[in-house]
PDB file of C-alpha atoms in Angstrom:
ATOM      1  CA  UNK A   1       0.000   0.000   0.000  1.00  0.00           C
ATOM      2  CA  UNK A   2       1.302   3.461  -0.870  1.00  0.00           C
ATOM      3  CA  UNK A   3       1.044   6.237   1.697  1.00  0.00           C
ATOM      4  CA  UNK A   4       1.224   9.897   0.821  1.00  0.00           C
ATOM      5  CA  UNK A   5       1.829  10.696   4.480  1.00  0.00           C
ATOM      6  CA  UNK A   6       5.233  10.168   6.087  1.00  0.00           C
ATOM      7  CA  UNK A   7       5.615   6.934   8.017  1.00  0.00           C
ATOM      8  CA  UNK A   8       6.336   8.993  11.157  1.00  0.00           C
ATOM      9  CA  UNK A   9       5.593  12.678  11.642  1.00  0.00           C
ATOM     10  CA  UNK A  10       6.455  14.504  14.852  1.00  0.00           C
ATOM     11  CA  UNK A  11       5.080  18.003  15.378  1.00  0.00           C
ATOM     12  CA  UNK A  12       6.300  20.391  18.108  1.00  0.00           C
ATOM     13  CA  UNK A  13       6.782  17.590  20.625  1.00  0.00           C
ATOM     14  CA  UNK A  14       7.755  18.444  24.206  1.00  0.00           C
ATOM     15  CA  UNK A  15       7.919  16.407  27.391  1.00  0.00           C
ATOM     16  CA  UNK A  16       8.246  18.016  30.812  1.00  0.00           C
ATOM     17  CA  UNK A  17       8.889  16.018  33.984  1.00  0.00           C
ATOM     18  CA  UNK A  18       8.322  17.265  37.513  1.00  0.00           C
ATOM     19  CA  UNK A  19      11.272  16.173  39.627  1.00  0.00           C
ATOM     20  CA  UNK A  20      11.020  16.036  43.399  1.00  0.00           C
ATOM     21  CA  UNK A  21      13.704  18.067  45.151  1.00  0.00           C
ATOM     22  CA  UNK A  22      14.996  16.610  48.418  1.00  0.00           C
ATOM     23  CA  UNK A  23      15.759  18.679  51.482  1.00  0.00           C
ATOM     24  CA  UNK A  24      17.746  17.690  54.569  1.00  0.00           C
ATOM     25  CA  UNK A  25      14.524  17.057  56.505  1.00  0.00           C
ATOM     26  CA  UNK A  26      12.707  13.817  55.688  1.00  0.00           C
ATOM     27  CA  UNK A  27       9.559  15.153  57.388  1.00  0.00           C
ATOM     28  CA  UNK A  28       9.590  18.214  55.168  1.00  0.00           C
ATOM     29  CA  UNK A  29      10.090  15.978  52.100  1.00  0.00           C
ATOM     30  CA  UNK A  30       6.962  14.021  53.041  1.00  0.00           C
ATOM     31  CA  UNK A  31       4.552  16.861  53.768  1.00  0.00           C
ATOM     32  CA  UNK A  32       5.996  19.818  51.829  1.00  0.00           C
ATOM     33  CA  UNK A  33       7.822  18.410  48.797  1.00  0.00           C
ATOM     34  CA  UNK A  34       9.392  20.796  46.322  1.00  0.00           C
ATOM     35  CA  UNK A  35       9.222  20.058  42.624  1.00  0.00           C
ATOM     36  CA  UNK A  36      11.293  21.356  39.741  1.00  0.00           C
ATOM     37  CA  UNK A  37      10.310  21.111  36.077  1.00  0.00           C
ATOM     38  CA  UNK A  38      12.701  19.442  33.670  1.00  0.00           C
ATOM     39  CA  UNK A  39      12.137  19.612  29.902  1.00  0.00           C
ATOM     40  CA  UNK A  40      13.446  16.307  28.512  1.00  0.00           C
ATOM     41  CA  UNK A  41      12.162  17.037  24.973  1.00  0.00           C
ATOM     42  CA  UNK A  42      12.016  20.613  23.745  1.00  0.00           C
ATOM     43  CA  UNK A  43       9.757  21.394  20.748  1.00  0.00           C
ATOM     44  CA  UNK A  44      11.009  18.604  18.464  1.00  0.00           C
ATOM     45  CA  UNK A  45       9.691  18.216  14.904  1.00  0.00           C
ATOM     46  CA  UNK A  46      10.758  15.854  12.086  1.00  0.00           C
ATOM     47  CA  UNK A  47       9.472  13.391   9.500  1.00  0.00           C
ATOM     48  CA  UNK A  48      10.529   9.847   8.582  1.00  0.00           C
ATOM     49  CA  UNK A  49       9.736   8.512   5.104  1.00  0.00           C
ATOM     50  CA  UNK A  50       8.257   5.080   4.492  1.00  0.00           C
ATOM     51  CA  UNK A  51      10.942   2.319   4.331  1.00  0.00           C
ATOM     52  CA  UNK A  52      13.601   4.777   5.511  1.00  0.00           C
ATOM     53  CA  UNK A  53      16.070   3.933   8.278  1.00  0.00           C
ATOM     54  CA  UNK A  54      16.205   6.991  10.506  1.00  0.00           C
ATOM     55  CA  UNK A  55      18.929   7.223  13.159  1.00  0.00           C
ATOM     56  CA  UNK A  56      18.789   9.267  16.343  1.00  0.00           C
ATOM     57  CA  UNK A  57      22.142  10.075  17.966  1.00  0.00           C
ATOM     58  CA  UNK A  58      22.975  12.001  21.098  1.00  0.00           C
ATOM     59  CA  UNK A  59      24.928  11.927  24.352  1.00  0.00           C
ATOM     60  CA  UNK A  60      23.540  10.341  27.510  1.00  0.00           C
ATOM     61  CA  UNK A  61      20.704  12.433  28.881  1.00  0.00           C
ATOM     62  CA  UNK A  62      19.946  14.076  25.535  1.00  0.00           C
ATOM     63  CA  UNK A  63      16.323  12.846  25.592  1.00  0.00           C
ATOM     64  CA  UNK A  64      16.549  10.007  23.061  1.00  0.00           C
ATOM     65  CA  UNK A  65      14.816   7.309  25.126  1.00  0.00           C
ATOM     66  CA  UNK A  66      12.109   9.716  26.283  1.00  0.00           C
ATOM     67  CA  UNK A  67      11.465  10.661  22.648  1.00  0.00           C
ATOM     68  CA  UNK A  68      11.238   7.019  21.538  1.00  0.00           C
ATOM     69  CA  UNK A  69       8.802   6.247  24.359  1.00  0.00           C
ATOM     70  CA  UNK A  70       6.591   9.133  23.222  1.00  0.00           C
ATOM     71  CA  UNK A  71       6.755   7.905  19.614  1.00  0.00           C
ATOM     72  CA  UNK A  72       5.644   4.415  20.642  1.00  0.00           C
ATOM     73  CA  UNK A  73       2.800   5.532  22.940  1.00  0.00           C
ATOM     74  CA  UNK A  74       4.593   4.300  26.078  1.00  0.00           C
ATOM     75  CA  UNK A  75       4.749   7.869  27.361  1.00  0.00           C
ATOM     76  CA  UNK A  76       2.358  10.744  26.768  1.00  0.00           C
ATOM     77  CA  UNK A  77       3.986  13.991  25.611  1.00  0.00           C
ATOM     78  CA  UNK A  78       3.275  17.242  27.408  1.00  0.00           C
ATOM     79  CA  UNK A  79       2.755  19.053  24.110  1.00  0.00           C
ATOM     80  CA  UNK A  80       2.732  18.203  20.415  1.00  0.00           C
ATOM     81  CA  UNK A  81       1.587  15.274  18.311  1.00  0.00           C
ATOM     82  CA  UNK A  82       2.946  12.027  16.892  1.00  0.00           C
ATOM     83  CA  UNK A  83       1.403  10.696  13.682  1.00  0.00           C
ATOM     84  CA  UNK A  84       1.930   7.212  12.254  1.00  0.00           C
ATOM     85  CA  UNK A  85       1.078   7.240   8.549  1.00  0.00           C
ATOM     86  CA  UNK A  86      -1.179  10.237   9.126  1.00  0.00           C
ATOM     87  CA  UNK A  87      -3.005   8.902  12.181  1.00  0.00           C
ATOM     88  CA  UNK A  88      -2.389   9.451  15.916  1.00  0.00           C
ATOM     89  CA  UNK A  89       0.046   6.952  17.372  1.00  0.00           C
ATOM     90  CA  UNK A  90      -2.623   5.807  19.849  1.00  0.00           C
ATOM     91  CA  UNK A  91      -4.623   4.506  16.858  1.00  0.00           C
ATOM     92  CA  UNK A  92      -1.614   2.831  15.254  1.00  0.00           C
ATOM     93  CA  UNK A  93      -0.051   0.595  17.921  1.00  0.00           C
ATOM     94  CA  UNK A  94      -0.523  -2.541  15.795  1.00  0.00           C
ATOM     95  CA  UNK A  95       1.543  -0.966  13.002  1.00  0.00           C
ATOM     96  CA  UNK A  96       4.616  -0.519  15.187  1.00  0.00           C
ATOM     97  CA  UNK A  97       7.017  -2.828  16.979  1.00  0.00           C
ATOM     98  CA  UNK A  98       9.706  -1.930  19.460  1.00  0.00           C
ATOM     99  CA  UNK A  99      12.930  -3.343  20.843  1.00  0.00           C
ATOM    100  CA  UNK A 100      14.044  -1.584  24.010  1.00  0.00           C
ATOM    101  CA  UNK A 101      17.054  -3.732  24.989  1.00  0.00           C
ATOM    102  CA  UNK A 102      15.506  -6.865  26.510  1.00  0.00           C
ATOM    103  CA  UNK A 103      13.255  -5.135  29.044  1.00  0.00           C
ATOM    104  CA  UNK A 104      10.064  -6.132  27.194  1.00  0.00           C
ATOM    105  CA  UNK A 105      10.454  -9.896  27.447  1.00  0.00           C
ATOM    106  CA  UNK A 106       9.639 -11.986  30.499  1.00  0.00           C
ATOM    107  CA  UNK A 107      12.602 -13.758  32.066  1.00  0.00           C
ATOM    108  CA  UNK A 108      10.551 -16.399  33.913  1.00  0.00           C
ATOM    109  CA  UNK A 109       8.942 -17.593  30.684  1.00  0.00           C
ATOM    110  CA  UNK A 110      10.562 -19.599  27.905  1.00  0.00           C
ATOM    111  CA  UNK A 111      11.521 -17.872  24.692  1.00  0.00           C
ATOM    112  CA  UNK A 112       8.755 -19.703  22.848  1.00  0.00           C
ATOM    113  CA  UNK A 113       6.117 -18.704  25.411  1.00  0.00           C
ATOM    114  CA  UNK A 114       7.266 -15.080  25.189  1.00  0.00           C
ATOM    115  CA  UNK A 115       6.761 -15.055  21.424  1.00  0.00           C
ATOM    116  CA  UNK A 116       3.459 -16.933  21.695  1.00  0.00           C
ATOM    117  CA  UNK A 117       2.204 -14.517  24.365  1.00  0.00           C
ATOM    118  CA  UNK A 118       2.912 -11.406  22.282  1.00  0.00           C
ATOM    119  CA  UNK A 119       1.624 -13.082  19.112  1.00  0.00           C
ATOM    120  CA  UNK A 120      -1.698 -13.640  20.878  1.00  0.00           C
ATOM    121  CA  UNK A 121      -1.807 -10.009  22.063  1.00  0.00           C
ATOM    122  CA  UNK A 122      -1.298  -8.772  18.493  1.00  0.00           C
ATOM    123  CA  UNK A 123      -3.785 -11.256  17.022  1.00  0.00           C
ATOM    124  CA  UNK A 124      -1.291 -13.213  14.919  1.00  0.00           C
ATOM    125  CA  UNK A 125      -3.421 -16.022  13.485  1.00  0.00           C
ATOM    126  CA  UNK A 126      -0.820 -18.652  12.627  1.00  0.00           C
ATOM    127  CA  UNK A 127       1.552 -17.895  15.485  1.00  0.00           C
ATOM    128  CA  UNK A 128       3.356 -21.248  15.182  1.00  0.00           C
ATOM    129  CA  UNK A 129       4.408 -20.512  11.600  1.00  0.00           C
ATOM    130  CA  UNK A 130       5.449 -16.969  12.547  1.00  0.00           C
ATOM    131  CA  UNK A 131       7.564 -18.186  15.467  1.00  0.00           C
ATOM    132  CA  UNK A 132       9.174 -20.743  13.152  1.00  0.00           C
ATOM    133  CA  UNK A 133      10.076 -17.935  10.705  1.00  0.00           C
ATOM    134  CA  UNK A 134      11.659 -15.854  13.455  1.00  0.00           C
ATOM    135  CA  UNK A 135      13.446 -18.902  14.865  1.00  0.00           C
ATOM    136  CA  UNK A 136      15.058 -19.455  11.468  1.00  0.00           C
ATOM    137  CA  UNK A 137      15.842 -15.741  11.082  1.00  0.00           C
ATOM    138  CA  UNK A 138      17.535 -15.283  14.457  1.00  0.00           C
ATOM    139  CA  UNK A 139      18.833 -18.835  14.972  1.00  0.00           C
ATOM    140  CA  UNK A 140      17.129 -19.230  18.352  1.00  0.00           C
ATOM    141  CA  UNK A 141      17.076 -23.039  18.109  1.00  0.00           C
ATOM    142  CA  UNK A 142      16.746 -25.071  21.297  1.00  0.00           C
ATOM    143  CA  UNK A 143      16.970 -21.899  23.391  1.00  0.00           C
ATOM    144  CA  UNK A 144      13.294 -21.285  22.648  1.00  0.00           C
ATOM    145  CA  UNK A 145      12.472 -24.042  25.152  1.00  0.00           C
ATOM    146  CA  UNK A 146      14.640 -22.504  27.909  1.00  0.00           C
ATOM    147  CA  UNK A 147      13.687 -19.889  30.458  1.00  0.00           C
ATOM    148  CA  UNK A 148      14.840 -16.420  29.410  1.00  0.00           C
ATOM    149  CA  UNK A 149      16.578 -15.938  32.778  1.00  0.00           C
ATOM    150  CA  UNK A 150      19.126 -18.517  31.580  1.00  0.00           C
ATOM    151  CA  UNK A 151      19.858 -16.668  28.321  1.00  0.00           C
ATOM    152  CA  UNK A 152      23.073 -14.842  27.535  1.00  0.00           C
ATOM    153  CA  UNK A 153      22.853 -11.129  26.725  1.00  0.00           C
ATOM    154  CA  UNK A 154      23.135 -11.922  23.011  1.00  0.00           C
ATOM    155  CA  UNK A 155      20.308 -14.457  23.110  1.00  0.00           C
ATOM    156  CA  UNK A 156      18.106 -12.037  25.056  1.00  0.00           C
ATOM    157  CA  UNK A 157      18.730  -9.361  22.434  1.00  0.00           C
ATOM    158  CA  UNK A 158      17.877 -11.721  19.567  1.00  0.00           C
ATOM    159  CA  UNK A 159      14.677 -12.814  21.330  1.00  0.00           C
ATOM    160  CA  UNK A 160      13.739  -9.163  22.011  1.00  0.00           C
ATOM    161  CA  UNK A 161      14.271  -8.383  18.324  1.00  0.00           C
ATOM    162  CA  UNK A 162      12.082 -11.352  17.352  1.00  0.00           C
ATOM    163  CA  UNK A 163       9.417 -10.219  19.815  1.00  0.00           C
ATOM    164  CA  UNK A 164       9.408  -6.753  18.167  1.00  0.00           C
ATOM    165  CA  UNK A 165       8.754  -8.390  14.768  1.00  0.00           C
ATOM    166  CA  UNK A 166       6.241 -11.025  15.899  1.00  0.00           C
ATOM    167  CA  UNK A 167       3.255  -9.251  14.319  1.00  0.00           C
ATOM    168  CA  UNK A 168       5.216  -8.183  11.208  1.00  0.00           C
ATOM    169  CA  UNK A 169       4.886  -4.428  11.938  1.00  0.00           C
ATOM    170  CA  UNK A 170       5.342  -1.798   9.260  1.00  0.00           C
ATOM    171  CA  UNK A 171       7.467   0.428  11.531  1.00  0.00           C
ATOM    172  CA  UNK A 172      10.138  -0.849  13.935  1.00  0.00           C
ATOM    173  CA  UNK A 173      11.703   1.148  16.773  1.00  0.00           C
ATOM    174  CA  UNK A 174      15.120  -0.099  17.872  1.00  0.00           C
ATOM    175  CA  UNK A 175      16.593   1.551  20.975  1.00  0.00           C
ATOM    176  CA  UNK A 176      20.332   0.742  21.041  1.00  0.00           C
ATOM    177  CA  UNK A 177      19.783  -2.821  19.729  1.00  0.00           C
ATOM    178  CA  UNK A 178      23.467  -3.847  19.733  1.00  0.00           C
ATOM    179  CA  UNK A 179      24.483  -2.274  23.059  1.00  0.00           C
ATOM    180  CA  UNK A 180      26.815  -4.603  24.967  1.00  0.00           C
ATOM    181  CA  UNK A 181      26.723  -7.382  22.381  1.00  0.00           C
ATOM    182  CA  UNK A 182      29.774  -9.240  21.159  1.00  0.00           C
ATOM    183  CA  UNK A 183      30.842  -8.236  17.622  1.00  0.00           C
ATOM    184  CA  UNK A 184      29.533 -11.399  15.930  1.00  0.00           C
ATOM    185  CA  UNK A 185      25.987 -11.105  17.280  1.00  0.00           C
ATOM    186  CA  UNK A 186      25.965  -7.338  16.681  1.00  0.00           C
ATOM    187  CA  UNK A 187      27.009  -7.967  13.069  1.00  0.00           C
ATOM    188  CA  UNK A 188      24.155 -10.469  12.591  1.00  0.00           C
ATOM    189  CA  UNK A 189      21.592  -8.021  13.948  1.00  0.00           C
ATOM    190  CA  UNK A 190      22.903  -5.260  11.680  1.00  0.00           C
ATOM    191  CA  UNK A 191      22.609  -7.576   8.673  1.00  0.00           C
ATOM    192  CA  UNK A 192      18.984  -8.301   9.562  1.00  0.00           C
ATOM    193  CA  UNK A 193      18.264  -4.588   9.892  1.00  0.00           C
ATOM    194  CA  UNK A 194      19.738  -3.945   6.439  1.00  0.00           C
ATOM    195  CA  UNK A 195      17.569  -6.677   4.903  1.00  0.00           C
ATOM    196  CA  UNK A 196      14.272  -5.520   6.416  1.00  0.00           C
ATOM    197  CA  UNK A 197      11.927  -3.759   4.021  1.00  0.00           C
ATOM    198  CA  UNK A 198      10.424  -1.632   6.765  1.00  0.00           C
ATOM    199  CA  UNK A 199      10.554   1.844   8.256  1.00  0.00           C
ATOM    200  CA  UNK A 200      13.132   1.716  11.032  1.00  0.00           C
ATOM    201  CA  UNK A 201      13.738   4.246  13.788  1.00  0.00           C
ATOM    202  CA  UNK A 202      17.106   3.524  15.400  1.00  0.00           C
ATOM    203  CA  UNK A 203      18.888   5.023  18.383  1.00  0.00           C
ATOM    204  CA  UNK A 204      22.531   4.131  18.896  1.00  0.00           C
ATOM    205  CA  UNK A 205      25.778   5.334  20.444  1.00  0.00           C
ATOM    206  CA  UNK A 206      27.841   3.592  17.775  1.00  0.00           C
ATOM    207  CA  UNK A 207      28.667   6.112  15.077  1.00  0.00           C
ATOM    208  CA  UNK A 208      29.814   3.617  12.473  1.00  0.00           C
ATOM    209  CA  UNK A 209      26.633   1.598  13.028  1.00  0.00           C
ATOM    210  CA  UNK A 210      24.574   4.697  12.250  1.00  0.00           C
ATOM    211  CA  UNK A 211      26.743   5.434   9.221  1.00  0.00           C
ATOM    212  CA  UNK A 212      26.240   1.882   7.922  1.00  0.00           C
ATOM    213  CA  UNK A 213      22.510   1.506   8.559  1.00  0.00           C
ATOM    214  CA  UNK A 214      20.856   4.916   8.335  1.00  0.00           C
ATOM    215  CA  UNK A 215      19.480   6.844   5.370  1.00  0.00           C
ATOM    216  CA  UNK A 216      18.932   9.931   7.547  1.00  0.00           C
ATOM    217  CA  UNK A 217      20.344  10.889  10.935  1.00  0.00           C
ATOM    218  CA  UNK A 218      19.292  13.417  13.553  1.00  0.00           C
ATOM    219  CA  UNK A 219      21.605  14.491  16.363  1.00  0.00           C
ATOM    220  CA  UNK A 220      19.894  15.384  19.624  1.00  0.00           C
ATOM    221  CA  UNK A 221      21.319  17.363  22.533  1.00  0.00           C
ATOM    222  CA  UNK A 222      19.672  18.787  25.645  1.00  0.00           C
ATOM    223  CA  UNK A 223      16.211  17.817  24.436  1.00  0.00           C
ATOM    224  CA  UNK A 224      16.509  19.427  21.004  1.00  0.00           C
ATOM    225  CA  UNK A 225      17.343  18.086  17.561  1.00  0.00           C
ATOM    226  CA  UNK A 226      20.244  20.268  16.492  1.00  0.00           C
ATOM    227  CA  UNK A 227      20.863  18.877  12.996  1.00  0.00           C
ATOM    228  CA  UNK A 228      19.324  16.410  10.505  1.00  0.00           C
ATOM    229  CA  UNK A 229      20.571  14.952   7.240  1.00  0.00           C
ATOM    230  CA  UNK A 230      22.111  11.975   5.494  1.00  0.00           C
ATOM    231  CA  UNK A 231      25.443  10.665   6.844  1.00  0.00           C
ATOM    232  CA  UNK A 232      27.240  12.312   3.926  1.00  0.00           C
ATOM    233  CA  UNK A 233      25.465  15.633   4.476  1.00  0.00           C
ATOM    234  CA  UNK A 234      26.428  15.607   8.147  1.00  0.00           C
ATOM    235  CA  UNK A 235      30.064  14.869   7.326  1.00  0.00           C
ATOM    236  CA  UNK A 236      30.085  18.073   5.270  1.00  0.00           C
ATOM    237  CA  UNK A 237      29.766  19.929   8.588  1.00  0.00           C
ATOM    238  CA  UNK A 238      33.326  18.925   9.482  1.00  0.00           C
ATOM    239  CA  UNK A 239      34.753  19.191   5.982  1.00  0.00           C
ATOM    240  CA  UNK A 240      36.904  22.157   6.992  1.00  0.00           C
ATOM    241  CA  UNK A 241      38.195  20.349  10.088  1.00  0.00           C
ATOM    242  CA  UNK A 242      41.211  18.081  10.287  1.00  0.00           C
ATOM    243  CA  UNK A 243      41.501  14.910  12.379  1.00  0.00           C
ATOM    244  CA  UNK A 244      44.918  13.931  13.734  1.00  0.00           C
ATOM    245  CA  UNK A 245      45.720  10.731  15.634  1.00  0.00           C
ATOM    246  CA  UNK A 246      48.813  10.771  17.815  1.00  0.00           C
ATOM    247  CA  UNK A 247      50.539   8.146  19.934  1.00  0.00           C
ATOM    248  CA  UNK A 248      52.401   9.430  22.967  1.00  0.00           C
ATOM    249  CA  UNK A 249      54.181   7.393  25.656  1.00  0.00           C
ATOM    250  CA  UNK A 250      55.400  10.206  27.951  1.00  0.00           C
ATOM    251  CA  UNK A 251      53.977  13.441  29.366  1.00  0.00           C
ATOM    252  CA  UNK A 252      50.480  12.572  28.124  1.00  0.00           C
ATOM    253  CA  UNK A 253      48.713  14.542  30.872  1.00  0.00           C
ATOM    254  CA  UNK A 254      50.813  17.638  30.196  1.00  0.00           C
ATOM    255  CA  UNK A 255      50.105  17.396  26.459  1.00  0.00           C
ATOM    256  CA  UNK A 256      46.386  16.959  27.082  1.00  0.00           C
ATOM    257  CA  UNK A 257      46.317  20.145  29.141  1.00  0.00           C
ATOM    258  CA  UNK A 258      48.074  22.119  26.388  1.00  0.00           C
ATOM    259  CA  UNK A 259      45.751  20.732  23.698  1.00  0.00           C
ATOM    260  CA  UNK A 260      42.737  21.561  25.837  1.00  0.00           C
ATOM    261  CA  UNK A 261      43.861  25.168  26.184  1.00  0.00           C
ATOM    262  CA  UNK A 262      44.823  25.595  22.522  1.00  0.00           C
ATOM    263  CA  UNK A 263      42.540  27.755  20.360  1.00  0.00           C
ATOM    264  CA  UNK A 264      43.226  25.620  17.277  1.00  0.00           C
ATOM    265  CA  UNK A 265      41.812  22.442  18.886  1.00  0.00           C
ATOM    266  CA  UNK A 266      38.068  21.887  18.833  1.00  0.00           C
ATOM    267  CA  UNK A 267      38.010  18.536  20.677  1.00  0.00           C
ATOM    268  CA  UNK A 268      40.347  15.919  22.095  1.00  0.00           C
ATOM    269  CA  UNK A 269      39.325  12.262  22.483  1.00  0.00           C
ATOM    270  CA  UNK A 270      41.529   9.840  24.458  1.00  0.00           C
ATOM    271  CA  UNK A 271      42.616   6.703  22.576  1.00  0.00           C
ATOM    272  CA  UNK A 272      44.340   3.568  23.860  1.00  0.00           C
ATOM    273  CA  UNK A 273      47.814   5.020  23.213  1.00  0.00           C
ATOM    274  CA  UNK A 274      47.321   8.751  22.814  1.00  0.00           C
ATOM    275  CA  UNK A 275      44.764  11.234  21.529  1.00  0.00           C
ATOM    276  CA  UNK A 276      42.437  11.891  18.639  1.00  0.00           C
ATOM    277  CA  UNK A 277      42.475  15.617  17.895  1.00  0.00           C
ATOM    278  CA  UNK A 278      39.823  17.519  15.946  1.00  0.00           C
ATOM    279  CA  UNK A 279      41.335  20.764  14.632  1.00  0.00           C
ATOM    280  CA  UNK A 280      39.133  23.743  13.856  1.00  0.00           C
ATOM    281  CA  UNK A 281      40.749  24.246  10.429  1.00  0.00           C
ATOM    282  CA  UNK A 282      42.912  22.098   8.161  1.00  0.00           C
ATOM    283  CA  UNK A 283      45.391  24.948   8.010  1.00  0.00           C
ATOM    284  CA  UNK A 284      45.991  24.619  11.758  1.00  0.00           C
ATOM    285  CA  UNK A 285      48.045  21.455  11.249  1.00  0.00           C
ATOM    286  CA  UNK A 286      51.334  23.401  11.127  1.00  0.00           C
ATOM    287  CA  UNK A 287      50.644  25.046  14.505  1.00  0.00           C
ATOM    288  CA  UNK A 288      49.692  21.654  15.961  1.00  0.00           C
ATOM    289  CA  UNK A 289      52.992  20.174  14.759  1.00  0.00           C
ATOM    290  CA  UNK A 290      54.785  23.022  16.510  1.00  0.00           C
ATOM    291  CA  UNK A 291      53.062  22.101  19.771  1.00  0.00           C
ATOM    292  CA  UNK A 292      53.804  18.399  19.323  1.00  0.00           C
ATOM    293  CA  UNK A 293      57.488  19.072  18.564  1.00  0.00           C
ATOM    294  CA  UNK A 294      58.035  19.754  22.269  1.00  0.00           C
ATOM    295  CA  UNK A 295      56.949  16.214  23.200  1.00  0.00           C
ATOM    296  CA  UNK A 296      58.130  12.704  22.404  1.00  0.00           C
ATOM    297  CA  UNK A 297      55.455  11.644  19.900  1.00  0.00           C
ATOM    298  CA  UNK A 298      55.609   8.024  18.734  1.00  0.00           C
ATOM    299  CA  UNK A 299      53.282   8.406  15.750  1.00  0.00           C
ATOM    300  CA  UNK A 300      51.195  11.029  13.928  1.00  0.00           C
ATOM    301  CA  UNK A 301      48.441  10.084  11.457  1.00  0.00           C
ATOM    302  CA  UNK A 302      46.065  12.414   9.586  1.00  0.00           C
ATOM    303  CA  UNK A 303      42.625  11.163   8.565  1.00  0.00           C
ATOM    304  CA  UNK A 304      39.413  12.492   7.074  1.00  0.00           C
ATOM    305  CA  UNK A 305      36.679  13.454   9.564  1.00  0.00           C
ATOM    306  CA  UNK A 306      34.028  10.805  10.258  1.00  0.00           C
ATOM    307  CA  UNK A 307      30.491  10.843  11.610  1.00  0.00           C
ATOM    308  CA  UNK A 308      31.853  10.563  15.154  1.00  0.00           C
ATOM    309  CA  UNK A 309      33.675  13.865  14.611  1.00  0.00           C
ATOM    310  CA  UNK A 310      30.392  15.535  13.660  1.00  0.00           C
ATOM    311  CA  UNK A 311      28.930  14.207  16.900  1.00  0.00           C
ATOM    312  CA  UNK A 312      31.825  15.544  18.985  1.00  0.00           C
ATOM    313  CA  UNK A 313      31.792  18.917  17.237  1.00  0.00           C
ATOM    314  CA  UNK A 314      28.064  19.460  17.803  1.00  0.00           C
ATOM    315  CA  UNK A 315      27.576  17.953  21.264  1.00  0.00           C
ATOM    316  CA  UNK A 316      30.914  17.776  23.064  1.00  0.00           C
ATOM    317  CA  UNK A 317      33.339  19.901  24.965  1.00  0.00           C
ATOM    318  CA  UNK A 318      37.094  19.893  24.512  1.00  0.00           C
ATOM    319  CA  UNK A 319      37.695  16.487  26.145  1.00  0.00           C
ATOM    320  CA  UNK A 320      35.281  13.797  25.034  1.00  0.00           C
ATOM    321  CA  UNK A 321      35.019  10.021  25.237  1.00  0.00           C
ATOM    322  CA  UNK A 322      33.084   8.687  22.275  1.00  0.00           C
ATOM    323  CA  UNK A 323      32.134   5.280  20.857  1.00  0.00           C
ATOM    324  CA  UNK A 324      33.330   4.561  17.335  1.00  0.00           C
TER     325      UNK A 324
END
């Protein structure tokens, strides 16, 4: 079926939480609590096309999980609307599926009973055939007959992914689906995502995963979406920057302090043997080499900026730890 409307449309969405403030007196906390408003999502608007993979990136606390919960009707927004193919999300819950780590599967049930339970909720008629399809897809095998509490993290993630697809939804929300997984299982899940002919909304902290999977990416910070575009369009934002990798075995702390204070350096990310430096301009490389000449540098490598450098430039301070 062809839809003129976007698969997902978010209009002026905001979510405000009231947080209880604690005082030194427990009695006062009980009878006269103080509350402070916190805006987790701040007037967010965007559209996702049908069969597009849309990635949402942002640092911890940016509001990503809160936004996904509003998009999937698990949390009511304070203001704004969410439309699924032109209709309110509350009318479209059977069109969407979600994987939020493995928190939405029951650990004291077997894998098979989990899938059967959710198949019944969604009205899947031939649930046995559907479970067999997902078993083949995710290679669940004999683990389907075991209690989920005995599963490894990878098996729990595969079962949670299968549970999200049990009713063959048109739109799938994946909240950090490969977080904590070993590389082999993460690779398998990414391959399945690439093969799915569905609209996918993905949050992740892995920049290269977003670069590989997503048609469009939005970067979120402090409750707002600060930029949207394709991976290539976003990389244009750091086209004028220069990335330099250095290995240093001595005086690393002293060098870090100098880099932090330097006007030519936009960000510094620690690596296993030195630093990754994002310069403000390519022409600043000569001044950087002058700084480095005062230290014993084991290796210097220049490279083109990547998606992770866009992330650091838009959301980070001078010293950042990032996942690549």
